């Protein structure tokens, strides 16, 4: 595999998946955000505060238009991480072709760095949350992602070693139990979200379900696109050095 080809395939896949995510969000997630902002705006009006609804509407139009670009950037950043992990772990992933291997890895990464953290700190629409606590909440969320991600990486290496030295043991079960113990402990230790919801719970729940769904679609698309490119370009067949490095890394 040539380094340039790998970079192009990885980043292009992320950009495509991100753009699709941005477009899907326009139809699925944005309506819930509009409702939440509408409720918050009405509360300000009821308190006698002046709200420039025209300016607010203009800002939301600009925000929605920029969402596709932001989603593409989001996709590129995550695909860079995904590509590196896939290059090193491809031979160990289950599946008879690279599409299945990449899709399997995408599901694992969705679970580890999004779904599990979302159980502790689920997404909220913009109208929920005190602006004064935004940095504190971001630190908690990123910290929880770090615990989940680095734990999964360390356990993946341990899983490979268990397979080599104790092939008769159910390594996947041992690793799953260890990960569960780590994340349950983190769930208990990490403090809760400090902000209380101020909009109807059904709206928050709908927004969270929509957010999880679209991010899940993003990861699925990313895995499929990377796998398609990999199979099409036969990238693994032209990189004996990288394969050797991969084997050394996981052994």
XYZ file of N, CA and C in Angstrom:
753
model
N 0.841 -1.192 0.000
C 0.000 0.000 0.000
C 0.880 1.247 0.000
N 0.654 2.121 -0.949
C 1.359 3.386 -0.955
C 0.718 4.309 0.076
N 1.583 5.057 0.754
C 1.089 5.923 1.825
C 0.065 6.927 1.303
N 0.322 7.489 0.111
C -0.585 8.490 -0.447
C -1.954 7.884 -0.734
N -1.970 6.670 -1.288
C -3.245 5.999 -1.583
C -4.033 5.745 -0.308
N -3.328 5.327 0.738
C -3.986 5.063 2.015
C -4.613 6.333 2.574
N -3.872 7.430 2.535
C -4.380 8.698 3.056
C -5.597 9.157 2.267
N -5.509 9.074 0.938
C -6.616 9.527 0.093
C -7.862 8.693 0.329
N -7.706 7.374 0.356
C -8.847 6.480 0.560
C -9.491 6.738 1.922
N -8.673 6.859 2.952
C -9.188 7.047 4.304
C -9.943 8.366 4.440
N -9.323 9.454 4.006
C -9.939 10.769 4.172
C -11.136 10.953 3.243
N -11.052 10.421 2.030
C -12.187 10.522 1.106
C -13.386 9.755 1.639
N -13.132 8.585 2.198
C -14.227 7.801 2.781
C -14.895 8.569 3.911
N -14.079 9.196 4.758
C -14.635 9.975 5.862
C -15.426 11.170 5.386
N -14.924 11.836 4.340
C -15.628 13.005 3.808
C -16.986 12.605 3.234
N -17.019 11.509 2.491
C -18.277 11.042 1.897
C -19.279 10.666 2.984
N -18.816 9.866 3.953
C -19.706 9.455 5.043
C -20.176 10.660 5.848
N -19.286 11.636 6.051
C -19.658 12.832 6.800
C -20.682 13.687 6.079
N -20.510 13.843 4.781
C -21.482 14.613 4.000
C -22.857 13.948 4.042
N -22.874 12.631 3.920
C -24.144 11.903 4.003
C -24.768 12.102 5.380
N -23.932 12.063 6.432
C -24.426 12.299 7.788
C -25.054 13.684 7.895
N -24.377 14.699 7.349
C -24.906 16.054 7.412
C -26.239 16.191 6.710
N -26.378 15.541 5.564
C -27.630 15.607 4.814
C -28.755 14.877 5.539
N -28.424 13.727 6.125
C -29.430 12.969 6.875
C -29.888 13.753 8.103
N -28.936 14.400 8.759
C -29.283 15.189 9.946
C -30.255 16.310 9.623
N -30.155 16.861 8.419
C -31.076 17.925 8.012
C -32.529 17.455 8.104
N -32.748 16.197 7.752
C -34.115 15.671 7.720
C -34.539 15.031 9.036
N -33.585 14.451 9.775
C -33.948 13.649 10.945
C -33.724 14.380 12.261
N -32.587 15.051 12.414
C -32.227 15.651 13.702
C -32.648 17.106 13.811
N -32.466 17.866 12.744
C -32.716 19.313 12.807
C -34.148 19.677 13.211
N -35.183 18.952 12.791
C -36.535 19.310 13.239
C -36.690 19.313 14.764
N -36.024 18.391 15.450
C -36.092 18.358 16.910
C -35.347 19.545 17.517
N -34.242 19.936 16.887
C -33.513 21.113 17.366
C -34.373 22.363 17.201
N -35.059 22.475 16.072
C -35.940 23.625 15.847
C -37.034 23.704 16.906
N -37.603 22.550 17.250
C -38.656 22.527 18.271
C -38.109 22.955 19.635
N -36.920 22.452 19.977
C -36.328 22.793 21.269
C -36.009 24.279 21.348
N -35.463 24.816 20.273
C -35.151 26.249 20.249
C -36.442 27.072 20.302
N -37.479 26.599 19.635
C -38.762 27.292 19.664
C -39.337 27.375 21.067
N -39.222 26.264 21.815
C -39.717 26.253 23.201
C -38.931 27.231 24.059
N -37.611 27.223 23.918
C -36.769 28.116 24.702
C -37.026 29.576 24.335
N -37.227 29.852 23.051
C -37.513 31.224 22.608
C -38.832 31.720 23.180
N -39.841 30.857 23.180
C -41.139 31.247 23.717
C -41.053 31.551 25.209
N -40.213 30.848 25.918
C -40.043 31.105 27.339
C -39.427 32.483 27.567
N -38.467 32.842 26.742
C -37.867 34.172 26.856
C -38.910 35.251 26.577
N -39.761 35.007 25.573
C -40.813 35.974 25.234
C -41.821 36.087 26.371
N -42.192 34.963 26.981
C -43.150 34.966 28.090
C -42.607 35.727 29.303
N -41.278 35.761 29.436
C -40.680 36.497 30.551
C -40.521 37.983 30.233
N -40.990 38.371 29.078
C -40.923 39.767 28.693
C -39.612 40.183 28.052
N -38.776 39.219 27.705
C -37.498 39.529 27.080
C -37.677 39.739 25.582
N -36.833 40.562 25.023
C -36.888 40.828 23.588
C -36.058 39.793 22.844
N -36.682 39.150 21.866
C -36.011 38.132 21.064
C -36.113 38.522 19.599
N -34.977 38.624 18.944
C -34.950 38.941 17.516
C -35.144 37.642 16.738
N -36.388 37.279 16.490
C -36.687 36.012 15.829
C -36.189 35.984 14.389
N -36.179 37.137 13.738
C -35.690 37.183 12.356
C -34.198 36.862 12.316
N -33.460 37.458 13.228
C -32.019 37.198 13.289
C -31.754 35.751 13.676
N -32.564 35.263 14.598
C -32.416 33.875 15.034
C -32.677 32.914 13.882
N -33.721 33.195 13.096
C -34.049 32.354 11.946
C -32.932 32.381 10.910
N -32.366 33.557 10.707
C -31.267 33.692 9.754
C -30.046 32.901 10.210
N -29.779 32.964 11.501
C -28.645 32.221 12.056
C -28.849 30.717 11.902
N -30.080 30.264 12.141
C -30.360 28.832 12.012
C -30.192 28.368 10.568
N -30.568 29.188 9.600
C -30.371 28.829 8.194
C -28.881 28.701 7.886
N -28.103 29.645 8.386
C -26.659 29.574 8.195
C -26.080 28.338 8.887
N -26.579 28.041 10.074
C -26.106 26.899 10.841
C -26.409 25.583 10.130
N -27.597 25.479 9.583
C -27.966 24.250 8.868
C -27.123 24.063 7.612
N -26.858 25.175 6.933
C -26.021 25.078 5.745
C -24.598 24.660 6.084
N -24.078 25.164 7.186
C -22.721 24.816 7.588
C -22.604 23.435 8.199
N -23.744 22.842 8.534
C -23.707 21.525 9.180
C -23.093 20.467 8.277
N -23.351 20.553 6.980
C -22.809 19.559 6.055
C -21.284 19.647 6.033
N -20.759 20.869 6.011
C -19.311 21.053 6.042
C -18.739 20.545 7.365
N -19.412 20.862 8.464
C -18.961 20.398 9.777
C -18.995 18.873 9.862
N -20.029 18.276 9.289
C -20.141 16.815 9.311
C -19.039 16.174 8.468
N -18.694 16.806 7.346
C -17.603 16.295 6.514
C -16.283 16.340 7.283
N -16.056 17.441 8.012
C -14.848 17.562 8.834
C -14.848 16.506 9.935
N -16.005 16.306 10.553
C -16.167 15.270 11.580
C -15.846 13.896 10.998
N -16.351 13.628 9.803
C -16.101 12.338 9.161
C -14.636 12.125 8.846
N -13.964 13.157 8.365
C -12.546 13.044 8.021
C -11.713 12.758 9.270
N -12.020 13.448 10.355
C -11.247 13.246 11.583
C -11.416 11.828 12.124
N -12.630 11.320 12.095
C -12.853 9.960 12.602
C -12.333 8.901 11.632
N -12.408 9.171 10.334
C -11.928 8.190 9.362
C -10.416 8.036 9.433
N -9.699 9.103 9.828
C -8.250 8.992 9.984
C -7.918 7.962 11.062
N -8.629 8.046 12.185
C -8.446 7.074 13.261
C -8.877 5.682 12.806
N -10.024 5.619 12.139
C -10.548 4.338 11.674
C -9.577 3.667 10.705
N -9.020 4.435 9.768
C -8.112 3.879 8.769
C -6.867 3.280 9.389
N -6.305 3.971 10.375
C -5.097 3.468 11.024
C -5.381 2.158 11.752
N -6.479 2.135 12.490
C -6.831 0.915 13.223
C -7.131 -0.224 12.263
N -7.838 0.079 11.181
C -8.176 -0.972 10.215
C -6.922 -1.532 9.552
N -5.958 -0.671 9.209
C -4.733 -1.122 8.551
C -3.964 -2.102 9.427
N -3.935 -1.852 10.736
C -3.184 -2.711 11.642
C -3.956 -3.964 12.066
N -5.265 -3.895 12.054
C -6.051 -5.018 12.586
C -6.781 -5.809 11.515
N -6.663 -5.443 10.253
C -7.474 -6.031 9.180
C -7.382 -7.544 9.148
N -6.192 -8.084 9.276
C -6.013 -9.533 9.160
C -6.645 -10.285 10.324
N -6.892 -9.600 11.424
C -7.461 -10.251 12.603
C -8.976 -10.127 12.674
N -9.548 -9.266 11.847
C -10.982 -9.028 11.906
C -11.750 -10.156 11.214
N -12.917 -10.517 11.722
C -13.709 -11.570 11.077
C -14.317 -11.079 9.769
N -14.541 -12.022 8.847
C -15.126 -11.669 7.559
C -14.254 -12.170 6.420
N -14.893 -12.564 5.312
C -14.136 -13.122 4.188
C -13.757 -12.068 3.153
N -14.181 -10.819 3.352
C -13.715 -9.742 2.481
C -13.561 -8.470 3.322
N -12.944 -7.488 2.716
C -12.628 -6.276 3.473
C -13.856 -5.440 3.796
N -14.902 -5.564 3.021
C -16.143 -4.838 3.339
C -16.692 -5.328 4.664
N -16.750 -6.622 4.840
C -17.254 -7.173 6.101
C -16.315 -6.854 7.264
N -15.018 -6.935 7.012
C -14.050 -6.621 8.056
C -14.184 -5.162 8.500
N -14.252 -4.256 7.526
C -14.353 -2.829 7.855
C -15.677 -2.511 8.534
N -16.756 -3.149 8.091
C -18.055 -2.913 8.712
C -18.065 -3.415 10.153
N -17.426 -4.558 10.387
C -17.328 -5.087 11.753
C -16.574 -4.114 12.650
N -15.429 -3.615 12.165
C -14.655 -2.651 12.948
C -15.446 -1.369 13.181
N -16.180 -0.913 12.164
C -16.995 0.298 12.317
C -18.042 0.119 13.414
N -18.648 -1.051 13.474
C -19.642 -1.327 14.523
C -18.997 -1.297 15.907
N -17.799 -1.868 16.016
C -17.092 -1.871 17.290
C -16.756 -0.443 17.724
N -16.270 0.365 16.782
C -15.886 1.737 17.120
C -17.112 2.590 17.452
N -18.216 2.369 16.755
C -19.461 3.059 17.091
C -19.879 2.722 18.515
N -19.762 1.467 18.863
C -20.148 1.014 20.200
C -19.243 1.617 21.269
N -17.930 1.611 21.016
C -16.949 2.002 22.023
C -16.868 3.509 22.220
N -16.823 4.274 21.115
C -16.571 5.711 21.268
C -17.815 6.577 21.105
N -18.969 5.947 20.867
C -20.190 6.757 20.823
C -21.307 6.183 21.683
N -21.705 4.938 21.423
C -22.885 4.404 22.094
C -22.689 4.274 23.601
N -21.575 3.698 24.030
C -21.322 3.543 25.470
C -21.222 4.902 26.164
N -20.441 5.862 25.642
C -20.438 7.193 26.271
C -21.810 7.856 26.269
N -22.618 7.585 25.233
C -23.946 8.197 25.156
C -24.876 7.669 26.239
N -24.601 6.495 26.764
C -25.421 5.968 27.850
C -25.207 6.770 29.134
N -23.985 7.272 29.318
C -23.677 8.083 30.501
C -24.013 9.548 30.258
N -23.620 10.047 29.109
C -23.851 11.454 28.773
C -24.563 11.546 27.415
N -25.872 11.287 27.405
C -26.613 11.316 26.136
C -26.679 12.721 25.556
N -26.829 12.775 24.244
C -26.884 14.067 23.557
C -28.156 14.815 23.926
N -28.039 16.125 23.992
C -29.180 16.998 24.249
C -29.263 18.065 23.169
N -30.470 18.524 22.847
C -30.594 19.629 21.889
C -30.026 20.912 22.484
N -29.733 21.917 21.659
C -29.076 23.144 22.128
C -29.794 23.860 23.259
N -31.110 23.763 23.338
C -31.853 24.499 24.367
C -31.699 23.889 25.754
N -31.073 22.730 25.846
C -30.879 22.066 27.129
C -29.442 22.291 27.585
N -29.267 22.751 28.800
C -27.927 22.913 29.331
C -27.585 24.359 29.615
N -26.903 24.564 30.719
C -26.457 25.889 31.120
C -25.162 26.227 30.385
N -25.111 27.342 29.658
C -23.879 27.709 28.935
C -22.660 27.806 29.851
N -22.882 28.102 31.115
C -21.764 28.243 32.054
C -21.081 26.909 32.349
N -21.764 25.786 32.108
C -21.193 24.473 32.423
C -20.736 23.718 31.179
N -20.727 24.383 30.028
C -20.468 23.671 28.777
C -19.078 23.040 28.761
N -18.054 23.746 29.259
C -16.694 23.197 29.246
C -16.561 22.045 30.227
N -17.223 22.173 31.353
C -17.209 21.083 32.336
C -17.854 19.829 31.746
N -18.979 20.011 31.070
C -19.665 18.876 30.453
C -18.834 18.258 29.335
N -18.133 19.079 28.588
C -17.284 18.563 27.517
C -16.131 17.735 28.080
N -15.550 18.199 29.190
C -14.455 17.452 29.823
C -14.940 16.089 30.298
N -16.122 16.057 30.902
C -16.686 14.785 31.355
C -16.913 13.834 30.190
N -17.493 14.365 29.122
C -17.817 13.527 27.961
C -16.557 12.992 27.290
N -15.592 13.865 27.046
C -14.344 13.445 26.410
C -13.589 12.476 27.309
N -13.617 12.721 28.614
C -12.962 11.815 29.549
C -13.558 10.425 29.512
N -14.885 10.357 29.424
C -15.550 9.054 29.372
C -15.222 8.337 28.067
N -15.164 9.083 26.963
C -14.779 8.500 25.675
C -13.356 7.951 25.761
N -12.455 8.707 26.395
C -11.066 8.272 26.523
C -10.964 6.970 27.315
N -11.708 6.873 28.406
C -11.689 5.639 29.199
C -12.171 4.461 28.355
N -13.264 4.653 27.634
C -13.815 3.581 26.809
C -12.865 3.209 25.668
N -12.351 4.231 24.976
C -11.501 3.975 23.810
C -10.183 3.320 24.170
N -9.479 3.862 25.153
C -8.173 3.304 25.526
C -8.323 1.928 26.184
N -9.422 1.732 26.900
C -9.675 0.407 27.477
C -9.879 -0.620 26.371
N -10.652 -0.245 25.363
C -10.901 -1.157 24.248
C -9.610 -1.469 23.494
N -8.761 -0.457 23.295
C -7.489 -0.679 22.597
C -6.588 -1.618 23.381
N -6.456 -1.383 24.676
C -5.610 -2.248 25.503
C -6.151 -3.672 25.540
N -7.464 -3.802 25.614
C -8.067 -5.133 25.665
C -7.965 -5.852 24.328
N -7.937 -5.101 23.225
C -7.750 -5.727 21.915
C -6.366 -6.364 21.826
N -5.365 -5.665 22.340
C -4.000 -6.220 22.361
C -3.942 -7.438 23.276
N -4.593 -7.333 24.440
C -4.642 -8.465 25.366
C -5.362 -9.654 24.747
N -6.437 -9.373 23.998
C -7.194 -10.439 23.331
C -6.299 -11.236 22.388
N -5.467 -10.531 21.621
C -4.556 -11.199 20.686
C -3.561 -12.069 21.437
N -3.046 -11.566 22.535
C -2.070 -12.340 23.309
C -2.715 -13.572 23.947
N -3.932 -13.424 24.409
C -4.639 -14.583 24.972
C -4.875 -15.652 23.912
N -5.203 -15.210 22.699
C -5.411 -16.162 21.616
C -4.142 -16.954 21.312
N -3.002 -16.266 21.407
C -1.729 -16.914 21.079
C -1.297 -17.874 22.179
N -1.356 -17.421 23.421
C -0.816 -18.211 24.527
C -1.834 -19.158 25.160
N -3.125 -18.820 25.061
C -4.158 -19.682 25.650
C -5.285 -19.887 24.634
N -5.001 -20.574 23.542
C -6.006 -20.727 22.482
C -7.245 -21.504 22.920
N -7.123 -22.280 23.989
C -8.266 -23.071 24.443
C -9.223 -22.258 25.314
N -8.819 -21.059 25.735
C -9.646 -20.233 26.591
C -10.590 -19.359 25.760
N -11.806 -19.079 26.288
C -12.748 -18.183 25.582
C -12.312 -16.722 25.734
N -11.324 -16.321 24.938
C -10.716 -14.994 25.111
C -11.741 -13.875 24.954
N -12.650 -14.006 23.998
C -13.626 -12.940 23.748
C -14.523 -12.716 24.967
N -14.839 -13.806 25.682
C -15.683 -13.687 26.872
C -14.925 -12.990 27.999
N -13.660 -13.348 28.173
C -12.838 -12.719 29.210
C -12.693 -11.227 28.942
N -12.400 -10.882 27.699
C -12.214 -9.478 27.323
C -13.514 -8.701 27.507
N -14.624 -9.287 27.116
C -15.918 -8.619 27.254
C -16.241 -8.336 28.714
N -15.948 -9.298 29.594
C -16.214 -9.115 31.018
C -15.337 -8.004 31.609
N -14.064 -7.993 31.213
C -13.159 -6.952 31.719
C -13.630 -5.577 31.263
N -14.010 -5.474 29.985
C -14.473 -4.182 29.471
C -15.743 -3.743 30.197
N -16.638 -4.675 30.429
C -17.882 -4.350 31.127
C -17.595 -3.847 32.540
N -16.665 -4.496 33.229
C -16.317 -4.085 34.590
C -15.726 -2.675 34.587
N -14.829 -2.416 33.630
C -14.198 -1.086 33.542
C -15.242 -0.006 33.296
N -16.139 -0.241 32.348
C -17.086 0.799 31.974
C -18.196 0.976 33.016
N -18.578 -0.085 33.678
C -19.554 0.056 34.766
C -18.942 0.858 35.905
N -17.665 0.593 36.198
C -16.968 1.354 37.238
C -16.877 2.825 36.845
N -16.547 3.093 35.563
C -16.457 4.474 35.088
C -17.816 5.153 35.153
N -18.853 4.414 34.831
C -20.214 4.963 34.874
C -20.567 5.419 36.290
N -20.123 4.645 37.273
C -20.418 4.973 38.673
C -19.545 6.137 39.155
N -18.275 6.134 38.783
C -17.318 7.128 39.277
C -17.535 8.502 38.650
N -17.796 8.536 37.350
C -17.959 9.825 36.682
C -19.223 10.527 37.190
N -19.135 11.827 37.443
C -20.309 12.567 37.935
C -21.389 12.680 36.871
N -22.632 12.862 37.268
C -23.726 12.995 36.302
C -23.698 14.357 35.608
N -24.480 14.460 34.568
C -24.653 15.743 33.889
C -25.227 16.752 34.892
N -24.583 17.913 35.055
C -25.034 18.856 36.094
C -26.301 19.622 35.733
N -26.701 19.601 34.471
C -27.838 20.414 34.036
C -29.118 19.590 33.967
N -30.187 20.179 34.416
C -31.487 19.532 34.353
C -32.187 19.908 33.044
N -32.953 18.963 32.517
C -33.701 19.215 31.285
C -34.835 20.185 31.563
N -34.994 21.127 30.649
C -36.049 22.135 30.819
C -37.067 22.104 29.686
N -36.997 21.093 28.852
C -37.968 20.936 27.772
C -38.612 19.560 27.917
N -39.741 19.300 27.258
C -40.440 18.018 27.421
C -39.535 16.811 27.200
N -39.693 15.822 28.063
C -38.843 14.631 28.001
C -39.013 13.860 26.702
N -40.228 13.864 26.127
C -40.427 13.124 24.875
C -39.630 13.751 23.734
N -39.463 15.085 23.762
C -38.668 15.751 22.734
C -37.191 15.399 22.886
N -36.717 15.386 24.128
C -35.324 15.018 24.376
C -35.064 13.578 23.950
N -35.973 12.680 24.302
C -35.814 11.266 23.940
C -35.792 11.093 22.428
N -36.697 11.772 21.732
C -36.741 11.680 20.266
C -35.447 12.197 19.648
N -34.935 13.306 20.199
C -33.680 13.860 19.697
C -32.534 12.878 19.906
N -32.474 12.255 21.068
C -31.394 11.312 21.355
C -31.462 10.076 20.461
N -32.656 9.563 20.260
C -32.817 8.397 19.376
C -32.394 8.754 17.955
N -32.800 9.937 17.494
C -32.426 10.378 16.148
C -30.920 10.538 16.029
N -30.287 11.102 17.048
C -28.837 11.313 17.021
C -28.080 9.992 16.982
N -28.487 9.049 17.822
C -27.844 7.735 17.832
C -28.027 7.044 16.481
N -29.208 7.163 15.899
C -29.493 6.519 14.618
C -28.617 7.067 13.503
N -28.506 8.390 13.427
C -27.724 8.975 12.332
C -26.231 8.706 12.502
N -25.731 8.724 13.739
C -24.317 8.403 13.951
C -24.056 6.936 13.633
N -25.006 6.066 13.964
C -24.876 4.655 13.605
C -24.822 4.471 12.098
N -25.669 5.209 11.381
C -25.647 5.158 9.916
C -24.296 5.640 9.388
N -23.784 6.720 9.988
C -22.481 7.249 9.574
C -21.397 6.182 9.680
N -21.318 5.510 10.828
C -20.275 4.501 11.013
C -20.451 3.328 10.051
N -21.697 2.940 9.807
C -21.940 1.868 8.850
C -21.488 2.249 7.449
N -21.824 3.453 7.023
C -21.417 3.926 5.698
C -19.900 4.032 5.601
N -19.262 4.553 6.652
C -17.813 4.677 6.649
C -17.149 3.311 6.487
N -17.613 2.325 7.234
C -17.043 0.988 7.126
C -17.218 0.393 5.742
N -18.400 0.553 5.178
C -18.669 -0.006 3.857
C -17.802 0.660 2.788
N -17.692 1.987 2.843
C -16.918 2.707 1.832
C -15.440 2.345 1.918
N -14.895 2.309 3.131
C -13.492 1.929 3.295
C -13.266 0.513 2.773
N -14.159 -0.397 3.114
C -14.031 -1.776 2.648
C -14.109 -1.885 1.134
N -15.012 -1.118 0.530
C -15.137 -1.125 -0.928
C -13.862 -0.620 -1.600
N -13.345 0.486 -1.114
C -12.101 1.028 -1.666
C -10.958 0.036 -1.491
N -10.897 -0.577 -0.322
C -9.804 -1.501 -0.025
C -9.841 -2.703 -0.964
N -11.038 -3.261 -1.168
C -11.166 -4.398 -2.076
C -10.912 -3.989 -3.531
N -11.403 -2.818 -3.891
C -11.263 -2.358 -5.272
C -9.806 -2.117 -5.638
N -9.058 -1.487 -4.735
C -7.669 -1.131 -5.014
C -6.679 -2.217 -4.600
N -7.181 -3.274 -3.939
C -6.323 -4.370 -3.482
C -5.136 -3.824 -2.678
N -5.419 -2.915 -1.778
C -4.359 -2.223 -1.064
C -3.518 -3.159 -0.201
N -4.131 -4.204 0.335
C -3.406 -5.120 1.204
C -2.411 -5.981 0.444
N -2.578 -6.127 -0.880
C -1.710 -6.997 -1.669
C -0.409 -6.317 -2.076
N -0.309 -5.025 -1.846
C 0.886 -4.289 -2.280
C 1.671 -3.736 -1.103
N 1.439 -4.330 0.058
C 2.087 -3.772 1.245
C 2.588 -4.859 2.179
N 3.569 -5.604 1.748
C 4.098 -6.672 2.579
C 4.764 -6.131 3.830
N 5.384 -4.957 3.677
C 6.054 -4.359 4.822
C 5.039 -3.971 5.880
N 3.922 -3.355 5.414
C 2.895 -2.940 6.374
C 2.258 -4.133 7.037
N 2.086 -5.229 6.276
C 1.489 -6.440 6.854
C 2.397 -6.992 7.945
N 3.716 -6.959 7.689
C 4.641 -7.441 8.685
C 4.585 -6.571 9.933
N 4.476 -5.250 9.727
C 4.380 -4.338 10.861
C 3.112 -4.585 11.645
N 2.016 -4.874 10.904
C 0.742 -5.151 11.555
C 0.837 -6.385 12.425
N 1.469 -7.447 11.879
C 1.602 -8.682 12.637
C 2.440 -8.447 13.898
N 3.500 -7.632 13.744
C 4.357 -7.362 14.894
C 3.608 -6.568 15.949
N 2.721 -5.677 15.511
C 1.985 -4.831 16.438
C 1.014 -5.644 17.287
N 0.305 -6.569 16.653
C -0.753 -7.297 17.362
C -0.258 -8.548 18.036
N 1.006 -8.977 17.750
C 1.510 -10.211 18.363
C 2.305 -9.919 19.625
